[in-house]
Tab-separated table of C-alpha atoms in Angstrom:
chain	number	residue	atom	x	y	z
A	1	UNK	CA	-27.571	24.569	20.028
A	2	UNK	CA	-27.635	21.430	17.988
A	3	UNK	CA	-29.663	18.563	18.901
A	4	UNK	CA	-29.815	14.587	17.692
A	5	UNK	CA	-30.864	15.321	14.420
A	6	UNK	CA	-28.897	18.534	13.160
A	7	UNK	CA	-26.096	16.339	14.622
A	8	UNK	CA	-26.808	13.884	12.776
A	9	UNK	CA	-27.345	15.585	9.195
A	10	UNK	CA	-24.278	17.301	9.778
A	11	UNK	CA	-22.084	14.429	10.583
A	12	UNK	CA	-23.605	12.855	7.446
A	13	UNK	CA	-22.516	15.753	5.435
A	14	UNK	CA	-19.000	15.914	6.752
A	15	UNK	CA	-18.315	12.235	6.603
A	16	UNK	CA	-19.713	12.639	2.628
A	17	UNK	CA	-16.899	15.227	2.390
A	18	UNK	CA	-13.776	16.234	2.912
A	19	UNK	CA	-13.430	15.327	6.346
A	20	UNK	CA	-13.509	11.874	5.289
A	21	UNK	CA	-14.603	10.884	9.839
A	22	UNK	CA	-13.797	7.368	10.250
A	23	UNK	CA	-16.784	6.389	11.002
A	24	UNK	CA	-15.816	2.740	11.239
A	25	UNK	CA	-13.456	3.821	14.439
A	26	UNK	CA	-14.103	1.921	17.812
A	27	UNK	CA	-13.089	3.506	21.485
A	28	UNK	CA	-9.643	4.504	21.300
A	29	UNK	CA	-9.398	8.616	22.469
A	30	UNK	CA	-6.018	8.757	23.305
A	31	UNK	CA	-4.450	11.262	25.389
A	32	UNK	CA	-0.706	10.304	23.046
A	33	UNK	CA	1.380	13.192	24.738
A	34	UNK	CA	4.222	11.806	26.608
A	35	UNK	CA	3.953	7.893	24.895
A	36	UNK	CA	6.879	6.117	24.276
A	37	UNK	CA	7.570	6.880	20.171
A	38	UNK	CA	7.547	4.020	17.810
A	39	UNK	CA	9.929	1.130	17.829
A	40	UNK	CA	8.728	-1.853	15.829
A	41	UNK	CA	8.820	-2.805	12.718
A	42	UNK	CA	7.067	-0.552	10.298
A	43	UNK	CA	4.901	-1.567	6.703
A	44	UNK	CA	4.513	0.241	3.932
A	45	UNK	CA	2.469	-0.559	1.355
A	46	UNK	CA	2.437	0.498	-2.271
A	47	UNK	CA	0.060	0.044	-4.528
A	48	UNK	CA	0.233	0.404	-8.796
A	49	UNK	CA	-3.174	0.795	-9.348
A	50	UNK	CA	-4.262	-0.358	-13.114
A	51	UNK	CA	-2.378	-3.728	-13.720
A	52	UNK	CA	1.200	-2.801	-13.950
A	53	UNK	CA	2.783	-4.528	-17.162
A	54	UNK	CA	5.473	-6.891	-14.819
A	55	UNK	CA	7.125	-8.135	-18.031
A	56	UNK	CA	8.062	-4.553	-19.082
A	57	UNK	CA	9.029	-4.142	-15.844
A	58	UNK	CA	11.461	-6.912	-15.173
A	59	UNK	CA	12.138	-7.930	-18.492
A	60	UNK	CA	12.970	-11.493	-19.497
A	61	UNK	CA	15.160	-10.555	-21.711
A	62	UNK	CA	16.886	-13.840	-22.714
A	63	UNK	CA	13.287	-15.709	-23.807
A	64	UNK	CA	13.034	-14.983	-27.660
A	65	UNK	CA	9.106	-15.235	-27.257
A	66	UNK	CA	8.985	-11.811	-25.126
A	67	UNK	CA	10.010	-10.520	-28.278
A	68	UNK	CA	8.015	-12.229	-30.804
A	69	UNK	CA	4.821	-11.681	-28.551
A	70	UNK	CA	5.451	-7.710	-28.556
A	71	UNK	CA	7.250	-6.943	-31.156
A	72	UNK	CA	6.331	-3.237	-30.872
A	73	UNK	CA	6.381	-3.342	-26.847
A	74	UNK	CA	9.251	-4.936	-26.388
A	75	UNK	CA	12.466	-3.123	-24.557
A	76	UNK	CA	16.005	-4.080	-26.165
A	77	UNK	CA	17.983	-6.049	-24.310
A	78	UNK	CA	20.650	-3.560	-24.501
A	79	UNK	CA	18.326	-0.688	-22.840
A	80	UNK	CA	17.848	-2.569	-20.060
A	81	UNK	CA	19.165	-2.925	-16.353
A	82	UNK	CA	20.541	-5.774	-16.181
A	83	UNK	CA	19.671	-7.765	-12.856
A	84	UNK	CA	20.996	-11.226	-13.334
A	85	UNK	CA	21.423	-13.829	-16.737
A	86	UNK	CA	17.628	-13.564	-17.379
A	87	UNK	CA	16.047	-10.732	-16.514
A	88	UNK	CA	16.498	-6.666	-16.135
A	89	UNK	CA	14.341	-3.476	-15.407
A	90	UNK	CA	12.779	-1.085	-17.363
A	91	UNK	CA	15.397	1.419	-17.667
A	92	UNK	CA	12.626	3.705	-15.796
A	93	UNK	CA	13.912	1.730	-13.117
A	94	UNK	CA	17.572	3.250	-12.709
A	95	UNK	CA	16.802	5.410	-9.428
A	96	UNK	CA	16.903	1.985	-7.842
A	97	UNK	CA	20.003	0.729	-9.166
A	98	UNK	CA	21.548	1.355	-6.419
A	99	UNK	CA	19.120	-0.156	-3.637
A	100	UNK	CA	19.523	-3.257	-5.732
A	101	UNK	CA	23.453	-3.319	-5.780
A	102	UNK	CA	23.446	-2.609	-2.044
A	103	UNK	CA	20.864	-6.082	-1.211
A	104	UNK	CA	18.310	-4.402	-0.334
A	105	UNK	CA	15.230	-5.685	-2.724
A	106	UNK	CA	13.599	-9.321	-3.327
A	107	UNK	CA	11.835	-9.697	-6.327
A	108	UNK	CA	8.898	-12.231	-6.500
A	109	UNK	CA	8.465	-13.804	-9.855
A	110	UNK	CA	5.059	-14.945	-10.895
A	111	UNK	CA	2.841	-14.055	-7.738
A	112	UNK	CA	-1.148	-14.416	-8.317
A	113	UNK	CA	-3.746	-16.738	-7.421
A	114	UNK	CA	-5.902	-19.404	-8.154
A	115	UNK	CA	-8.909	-18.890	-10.830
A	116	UNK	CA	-7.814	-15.318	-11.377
A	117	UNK	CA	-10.032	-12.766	-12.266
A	118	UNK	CA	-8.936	-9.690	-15.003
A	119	UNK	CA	-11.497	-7.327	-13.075
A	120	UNK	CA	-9.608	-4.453	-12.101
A	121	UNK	CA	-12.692	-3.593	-8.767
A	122	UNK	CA	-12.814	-7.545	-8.551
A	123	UNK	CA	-8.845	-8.654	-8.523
A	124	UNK	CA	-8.120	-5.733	-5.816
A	125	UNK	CA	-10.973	-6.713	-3.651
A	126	UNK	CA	-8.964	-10.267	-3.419
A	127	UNK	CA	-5.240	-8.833	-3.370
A	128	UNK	CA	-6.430	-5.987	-0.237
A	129	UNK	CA	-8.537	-8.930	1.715
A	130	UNK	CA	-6.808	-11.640	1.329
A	131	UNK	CA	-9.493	-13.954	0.526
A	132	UNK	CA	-9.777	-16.811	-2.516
A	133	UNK	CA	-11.346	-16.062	-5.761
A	134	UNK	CA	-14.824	-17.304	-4.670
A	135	UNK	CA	-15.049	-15.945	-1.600
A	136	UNK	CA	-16.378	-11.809	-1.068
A	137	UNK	CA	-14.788	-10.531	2.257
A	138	UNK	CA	-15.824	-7.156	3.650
A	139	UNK	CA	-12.816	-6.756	6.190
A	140	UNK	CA	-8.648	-6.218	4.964
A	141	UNK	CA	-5.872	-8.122	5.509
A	142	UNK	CA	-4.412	-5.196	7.064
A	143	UNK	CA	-7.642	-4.332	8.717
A	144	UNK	CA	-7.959	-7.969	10.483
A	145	UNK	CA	-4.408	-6.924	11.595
A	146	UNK	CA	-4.952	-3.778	13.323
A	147	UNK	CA	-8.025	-5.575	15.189
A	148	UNK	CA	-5.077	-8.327	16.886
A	149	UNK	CA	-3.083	-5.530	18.100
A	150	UNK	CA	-3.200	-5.149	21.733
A	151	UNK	CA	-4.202	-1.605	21.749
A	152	UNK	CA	-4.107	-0.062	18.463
A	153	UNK	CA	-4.621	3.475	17.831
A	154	UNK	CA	-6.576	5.376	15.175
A	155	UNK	CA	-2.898	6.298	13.412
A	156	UNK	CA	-1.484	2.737	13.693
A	157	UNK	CA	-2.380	2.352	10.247
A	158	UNK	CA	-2.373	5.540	7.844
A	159	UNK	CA	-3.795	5.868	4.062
A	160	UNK	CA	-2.120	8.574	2.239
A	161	UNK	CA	-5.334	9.572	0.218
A	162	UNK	CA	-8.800	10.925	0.928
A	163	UNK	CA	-10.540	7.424	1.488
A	164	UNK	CA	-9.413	4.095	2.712
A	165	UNK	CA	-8.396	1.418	0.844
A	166	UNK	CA	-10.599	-2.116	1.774
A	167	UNK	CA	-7.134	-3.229	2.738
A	168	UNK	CA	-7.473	-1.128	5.911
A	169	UNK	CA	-10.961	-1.569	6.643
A	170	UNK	CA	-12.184	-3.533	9.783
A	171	UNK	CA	-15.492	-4.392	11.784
A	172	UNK	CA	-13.630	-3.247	15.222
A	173	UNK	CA	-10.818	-1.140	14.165
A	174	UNK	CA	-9.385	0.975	11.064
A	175	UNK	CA	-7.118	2.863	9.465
A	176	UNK	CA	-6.794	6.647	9.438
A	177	UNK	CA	-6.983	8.235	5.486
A	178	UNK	CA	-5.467	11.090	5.529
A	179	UNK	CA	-4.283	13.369	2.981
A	180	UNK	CA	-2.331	16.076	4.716
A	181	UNK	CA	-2.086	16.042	8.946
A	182	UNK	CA	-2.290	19.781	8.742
A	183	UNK	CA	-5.244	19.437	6.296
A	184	UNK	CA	-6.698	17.297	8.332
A	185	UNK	CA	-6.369	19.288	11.477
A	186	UNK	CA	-7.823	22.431	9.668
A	187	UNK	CA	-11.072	20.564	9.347
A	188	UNK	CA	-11.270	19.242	12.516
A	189	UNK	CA	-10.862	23.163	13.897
A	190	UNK	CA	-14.313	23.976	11.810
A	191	UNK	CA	-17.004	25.664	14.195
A	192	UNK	CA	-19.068	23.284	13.394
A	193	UNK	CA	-16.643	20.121	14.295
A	194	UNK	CA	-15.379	22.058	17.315
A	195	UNK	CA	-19.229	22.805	18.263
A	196	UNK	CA	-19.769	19.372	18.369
A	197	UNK	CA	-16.723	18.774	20.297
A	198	UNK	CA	-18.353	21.133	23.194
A	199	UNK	CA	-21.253	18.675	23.545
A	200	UNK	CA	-22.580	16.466	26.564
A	201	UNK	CA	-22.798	12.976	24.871
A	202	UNK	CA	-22.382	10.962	27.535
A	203	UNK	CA	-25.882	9.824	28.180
A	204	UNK	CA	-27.254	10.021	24.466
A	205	UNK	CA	-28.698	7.326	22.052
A	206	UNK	CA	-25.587	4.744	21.184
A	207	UNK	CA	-25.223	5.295	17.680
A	208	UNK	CA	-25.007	9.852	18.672
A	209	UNK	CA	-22.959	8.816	21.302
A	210	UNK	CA	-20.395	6.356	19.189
A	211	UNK	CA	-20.188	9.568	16.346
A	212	UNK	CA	-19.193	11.829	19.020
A	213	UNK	CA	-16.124	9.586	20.707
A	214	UNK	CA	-15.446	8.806	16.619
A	215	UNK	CA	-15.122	12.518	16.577
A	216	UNK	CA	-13.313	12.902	19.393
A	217	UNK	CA	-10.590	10.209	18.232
A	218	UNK	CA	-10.133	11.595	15.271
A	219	UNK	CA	-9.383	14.960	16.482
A	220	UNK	CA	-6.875	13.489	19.132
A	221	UNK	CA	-5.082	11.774	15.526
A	222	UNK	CA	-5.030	14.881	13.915
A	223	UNK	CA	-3.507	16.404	16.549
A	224	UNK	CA	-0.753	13.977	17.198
A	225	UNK	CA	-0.375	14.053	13.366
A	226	UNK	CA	-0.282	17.676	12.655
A	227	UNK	CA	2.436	17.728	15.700
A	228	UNK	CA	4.749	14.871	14.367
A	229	UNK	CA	4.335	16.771	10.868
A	230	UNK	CA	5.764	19.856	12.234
A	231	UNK	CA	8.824	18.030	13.647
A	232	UNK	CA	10.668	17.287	10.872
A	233	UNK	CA	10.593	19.151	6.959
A	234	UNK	CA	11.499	16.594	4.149
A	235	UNK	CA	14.403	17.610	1.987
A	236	UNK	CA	14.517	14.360	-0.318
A	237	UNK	CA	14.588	14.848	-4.314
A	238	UNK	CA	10.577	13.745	-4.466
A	239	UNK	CA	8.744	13.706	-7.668
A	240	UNK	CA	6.730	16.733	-7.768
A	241	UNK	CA	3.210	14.293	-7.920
A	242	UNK	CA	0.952	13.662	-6.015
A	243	UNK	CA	2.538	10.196	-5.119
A	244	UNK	CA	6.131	12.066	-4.527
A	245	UNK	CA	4.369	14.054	-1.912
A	246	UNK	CA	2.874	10.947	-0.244
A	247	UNK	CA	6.057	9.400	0.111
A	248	UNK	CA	7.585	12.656	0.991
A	249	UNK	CA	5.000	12.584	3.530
A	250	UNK	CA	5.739	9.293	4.752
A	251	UNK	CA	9.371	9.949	5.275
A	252	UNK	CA	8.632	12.774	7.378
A	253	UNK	CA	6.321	11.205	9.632
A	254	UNK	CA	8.537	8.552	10.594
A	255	UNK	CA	11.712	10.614	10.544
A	256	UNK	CA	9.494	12.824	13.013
A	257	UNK	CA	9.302	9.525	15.459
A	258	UNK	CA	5.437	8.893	14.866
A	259	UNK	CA	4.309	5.763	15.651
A	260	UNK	CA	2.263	4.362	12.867
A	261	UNK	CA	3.267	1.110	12.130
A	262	UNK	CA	1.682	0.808	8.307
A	263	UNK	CA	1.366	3.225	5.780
A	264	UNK	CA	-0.496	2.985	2.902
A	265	UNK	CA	-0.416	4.855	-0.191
A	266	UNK	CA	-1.133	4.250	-4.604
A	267	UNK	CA	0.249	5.282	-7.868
A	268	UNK	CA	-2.387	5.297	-10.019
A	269	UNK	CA	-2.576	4.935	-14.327
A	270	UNK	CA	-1.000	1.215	-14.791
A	271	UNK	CA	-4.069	0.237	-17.125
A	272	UNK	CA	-2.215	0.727	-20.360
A	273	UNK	CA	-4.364	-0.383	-22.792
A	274	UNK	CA	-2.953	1.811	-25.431
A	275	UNK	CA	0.491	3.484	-26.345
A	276	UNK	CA	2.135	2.027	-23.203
A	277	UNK	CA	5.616	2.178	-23.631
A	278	UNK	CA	6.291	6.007	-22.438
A	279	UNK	CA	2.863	6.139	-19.960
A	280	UNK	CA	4.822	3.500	-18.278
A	281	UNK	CA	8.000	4.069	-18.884
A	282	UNK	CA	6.963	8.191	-16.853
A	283	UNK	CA	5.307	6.132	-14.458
A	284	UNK	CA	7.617	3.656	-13.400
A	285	UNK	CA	10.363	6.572	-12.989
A	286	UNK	CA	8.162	8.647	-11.320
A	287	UNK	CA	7.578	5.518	-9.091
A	288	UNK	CA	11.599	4.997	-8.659
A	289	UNK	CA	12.605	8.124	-8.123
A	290	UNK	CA	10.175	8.334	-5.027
A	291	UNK	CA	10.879	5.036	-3.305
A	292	UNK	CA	14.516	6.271	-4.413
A	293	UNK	CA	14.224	9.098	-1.994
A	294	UNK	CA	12.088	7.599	0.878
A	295	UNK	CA	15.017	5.271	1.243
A	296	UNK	CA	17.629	8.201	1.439
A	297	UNK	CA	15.800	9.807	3.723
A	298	UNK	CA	14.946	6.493	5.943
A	299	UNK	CA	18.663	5.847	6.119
A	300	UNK	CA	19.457	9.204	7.033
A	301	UNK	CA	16.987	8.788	10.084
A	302	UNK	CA	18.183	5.161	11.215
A	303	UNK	CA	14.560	3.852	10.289
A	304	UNK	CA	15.732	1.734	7.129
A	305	UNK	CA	16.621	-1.343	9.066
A	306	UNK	CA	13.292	-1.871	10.291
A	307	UNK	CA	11.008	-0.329	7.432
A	308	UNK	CA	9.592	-3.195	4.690
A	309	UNK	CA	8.575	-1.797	1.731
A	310	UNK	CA	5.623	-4.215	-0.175
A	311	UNK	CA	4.837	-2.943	-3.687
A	312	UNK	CA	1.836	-4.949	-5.905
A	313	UNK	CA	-0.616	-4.537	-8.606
A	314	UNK	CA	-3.642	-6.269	-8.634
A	315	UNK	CA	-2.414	-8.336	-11.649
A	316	UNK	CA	-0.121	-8.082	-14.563
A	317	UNK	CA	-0.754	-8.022	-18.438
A	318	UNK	CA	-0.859	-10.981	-21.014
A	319	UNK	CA	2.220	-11.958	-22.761
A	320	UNK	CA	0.935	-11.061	-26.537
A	321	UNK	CA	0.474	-7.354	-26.831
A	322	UNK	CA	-2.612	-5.500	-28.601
A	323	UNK	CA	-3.362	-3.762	-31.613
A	324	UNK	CA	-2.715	-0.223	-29.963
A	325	UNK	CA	0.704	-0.042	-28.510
A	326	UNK	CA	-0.063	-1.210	-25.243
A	327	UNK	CA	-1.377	-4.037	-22.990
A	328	UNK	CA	-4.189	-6.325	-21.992
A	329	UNK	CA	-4.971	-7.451	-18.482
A	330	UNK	CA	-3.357	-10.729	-17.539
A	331	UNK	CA	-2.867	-12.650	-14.106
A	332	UNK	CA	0.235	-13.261	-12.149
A	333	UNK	CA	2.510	-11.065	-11.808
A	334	UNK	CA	5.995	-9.343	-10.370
A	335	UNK	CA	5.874	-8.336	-6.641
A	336	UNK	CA	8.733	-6.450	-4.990
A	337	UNK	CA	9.904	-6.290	-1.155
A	338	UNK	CA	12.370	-3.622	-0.284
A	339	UNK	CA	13.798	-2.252	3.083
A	340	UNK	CA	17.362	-2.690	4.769
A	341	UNK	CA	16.768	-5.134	7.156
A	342	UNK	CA	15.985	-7.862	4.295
A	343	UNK	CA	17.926	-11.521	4.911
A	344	UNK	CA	17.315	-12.195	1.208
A	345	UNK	CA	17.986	-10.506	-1.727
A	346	UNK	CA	17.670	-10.918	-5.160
A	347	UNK	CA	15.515	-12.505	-7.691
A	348	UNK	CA	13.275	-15.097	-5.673
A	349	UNK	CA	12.546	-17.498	-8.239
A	350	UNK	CA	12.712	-18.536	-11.775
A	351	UNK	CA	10.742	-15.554	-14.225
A	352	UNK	CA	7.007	-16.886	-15.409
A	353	UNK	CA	6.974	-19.347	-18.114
A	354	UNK	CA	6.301	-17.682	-21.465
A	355	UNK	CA	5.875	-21.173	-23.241
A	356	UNK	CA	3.131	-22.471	-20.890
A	357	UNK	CA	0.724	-20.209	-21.066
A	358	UNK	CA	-3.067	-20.460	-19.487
A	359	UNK	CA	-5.183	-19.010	-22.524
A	360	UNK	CA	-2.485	-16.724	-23.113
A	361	UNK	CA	-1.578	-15.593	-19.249
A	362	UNK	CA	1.004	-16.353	-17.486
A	363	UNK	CA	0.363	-19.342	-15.093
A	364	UNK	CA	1.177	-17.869	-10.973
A	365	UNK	CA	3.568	-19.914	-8.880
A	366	UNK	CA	3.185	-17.695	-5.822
A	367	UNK	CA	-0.078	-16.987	-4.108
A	368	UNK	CA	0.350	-13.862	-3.002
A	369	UNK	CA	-1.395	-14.861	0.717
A	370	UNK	CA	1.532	-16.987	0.779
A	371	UNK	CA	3.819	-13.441	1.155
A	372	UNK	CA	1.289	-12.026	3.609
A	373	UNK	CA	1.678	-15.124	5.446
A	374	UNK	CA	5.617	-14.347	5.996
A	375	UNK	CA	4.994	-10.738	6.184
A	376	UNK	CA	2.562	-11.394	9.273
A	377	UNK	CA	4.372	-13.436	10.829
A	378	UNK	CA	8.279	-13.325	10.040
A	379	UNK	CA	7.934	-9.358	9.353
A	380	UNK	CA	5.166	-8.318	12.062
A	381	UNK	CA	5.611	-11.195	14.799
A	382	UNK	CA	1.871	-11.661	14.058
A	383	UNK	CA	-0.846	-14.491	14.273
A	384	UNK	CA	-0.833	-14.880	10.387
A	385	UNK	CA	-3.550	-17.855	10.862
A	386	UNK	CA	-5.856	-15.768	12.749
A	387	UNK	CA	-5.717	-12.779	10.331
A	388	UNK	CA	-5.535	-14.595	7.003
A	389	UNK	CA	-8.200	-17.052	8.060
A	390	UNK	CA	-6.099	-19.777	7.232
A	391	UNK	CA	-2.397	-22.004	6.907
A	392	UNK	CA	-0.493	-21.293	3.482
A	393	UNK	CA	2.821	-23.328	2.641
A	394	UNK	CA	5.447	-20.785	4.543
A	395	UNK	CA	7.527	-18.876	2.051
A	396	UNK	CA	11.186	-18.262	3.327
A	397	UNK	CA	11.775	-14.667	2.321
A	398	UNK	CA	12.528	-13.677	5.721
């Protein structure tokens, strides 16, 4: 029989471990047979993790001081996807070639924010909350939006990884992270976790009592996960990675009618400080070639139209590159919105100025809360005010 404190220790030691409990979960044990499968309008959220180089990723190609600044970075002209009279992608690029022929991407041009800072810990912390430069904020942008939803569920919000992102995090409600739903269900059917499952709560102290209905919502998740999972067996042409398989995961989910509404998932290795060209070159394919066959497989289930893709990095390089083949970290940067229910496509606006330069970094002209903003609010149909904590200039991109 386990009592307070063996319950206790051994909570500790699960949440420390692979369980990964989310302990930040409020009262939400849902009984999800028989609900209504999701309808809305889905997120999903990708994250280059490392300062992706944006000007070897959309290249101006017709500024002569790209190529003066890196003359051993630079792509040719001629190697390049061409994507209007001034700039074109990394030929890494190509597996979206045809997503951008067909209207269904909008590039952002210079997005960043005010007083930047070239931390990589630091410069997430402000792209996942939201918040301004001086200002330390404990609770996500996506996390603040979970917390307005009527009745949000553990799953609303999913992390393809083994922790969560501070994107997802909130004081009331959170994101799931999960890995693998039938992973995550094997855990969940340890003796010990199903011991602990068997348990008279009810009238214990309220921190035992709040770990035992956290327990018990994350075992209903896991097993409305590891049934959606079984629905539906991806056949897409996914890099074999470990970000193919989240995307691959991803597209089955929702192709399997689950209802979380945001996903969440990285590609890590965008801090090329040295020998950049081919690390980035594998990476950005590897990164194409997924989001290349999400979209396939989205189509083929009717769930493009209302599926927004958001991919960021937490800021780009400087112009000028470095004495070792690569790149240093920088501010403002590329940010790219895909899906097939987009009313504009294209290139947004005019590529950062490489003349006018802020100690040799390119100066933002979007803040990036600005494209939460729309996201919340023209995207979601949500109070972007109440969950950004303030009113941003709109930005029409929807």
């Amino acid at each position: 029989m386990l009592n307070r404190r063996s319950f206790l220790k051994k909570s500790a030691v699960v949440t420390a471990g692979a369980m990964l409990l989310p302990a930040f979960l409020k009262a939400y044990q849902n009984d999800w047979k028989g609900k209504t499968e999701f309808k809305g309008r889905r997120l999903i959220i990708l994250q280059l993790t490392g300062g992706n180089d944006g000007l070897n990723t959309l290249v101006p190609f017709e500024d002569d001081i790209y190529y003066q600044k890196r003359p051993r970075l630079a792509i040719p002209k001629q190697e390049l996807i061409k994507l209007d009279e001034l700039q074109g992608w990394n030929p890494a690029m190509q597996p979206l070639q045809a997503l951008w022929e067909e209207g269904e991407c909008l590039i952002l041009n210079a997005v960043g924010y005010p007083d930047p800072d070239r931390s990589h810990f630091r410069s997430m912390d402000i792209w996942q909350t939201g918040s301004a430069a001086n200002e330390f904020w404990s609770k996500g942008w996506l996390g603040r939006y979970l917390e307005q939803l009527p009745q949000p569920k553990p799953y609303t919000a999913i992390e393809l990884d083994n922790q969560l992102s501070l994107a997802l995090k909130g004081d009331k409600m959170a994101a799931l992270a999960v890995n693998n739903p039938k992973q995550f269900k094997r855990q969940l059917n340890s003796p010990i976790i199903q011991a602990l499952l068997e348990q008279q709560h009810a009238a214990e102290h309220e921190q035992l009592a709040y770990l035992y209905q956290t327990l018990g919502e994350t075992e209903s998740s896991a097993n409305y996960l590891m049934e959606k999972a079984q629905l539906y067996t991806s056949s897409g042409d996914y890099p074999k990675t470990g970000f193919g398989k989240d995307l691959k995961q991803i597209a089955e989910l929702i192709s399997a009618g689950c209802e979380t509404q945001v996903y969440y998932a990285s590609l890590t290795g965008f801090d090329t400080h040295a020998n950049q060209k081919n690390k980035q070159a594998q990476l950005l394919g590897q990164y194409a070639q997924a989001v290349a066959a999400l979209r396939q497989e989205l189509r083929k289930a009717g769930e493009w139209e209302n599926s927004l893709i958001m991919t960021f990095s937490e800021f780009g390089r400087r112009l000028a590159e470095n004495g070792s083949g690569g790149s240093d970290h920088g501010t403002a940067n590329n940010l790219y919105l895909m899906g097939g229910g987009l009313k504009k496509a294209g290139i947004y606006n005019a590529p950062a100025s490489l003349s006018q330069l802020d100690q040799g970094d390119l100066i933002y002209d979007i803040d990036f809360r600005r494209v939460y903003q729309a996201i919340l609010s023209d995207w979601l149909q949500a109070d972007a005010q109440a969950v950004l904590g303030r009113s941003l200039p709109k930005l029409d991109i929807f």
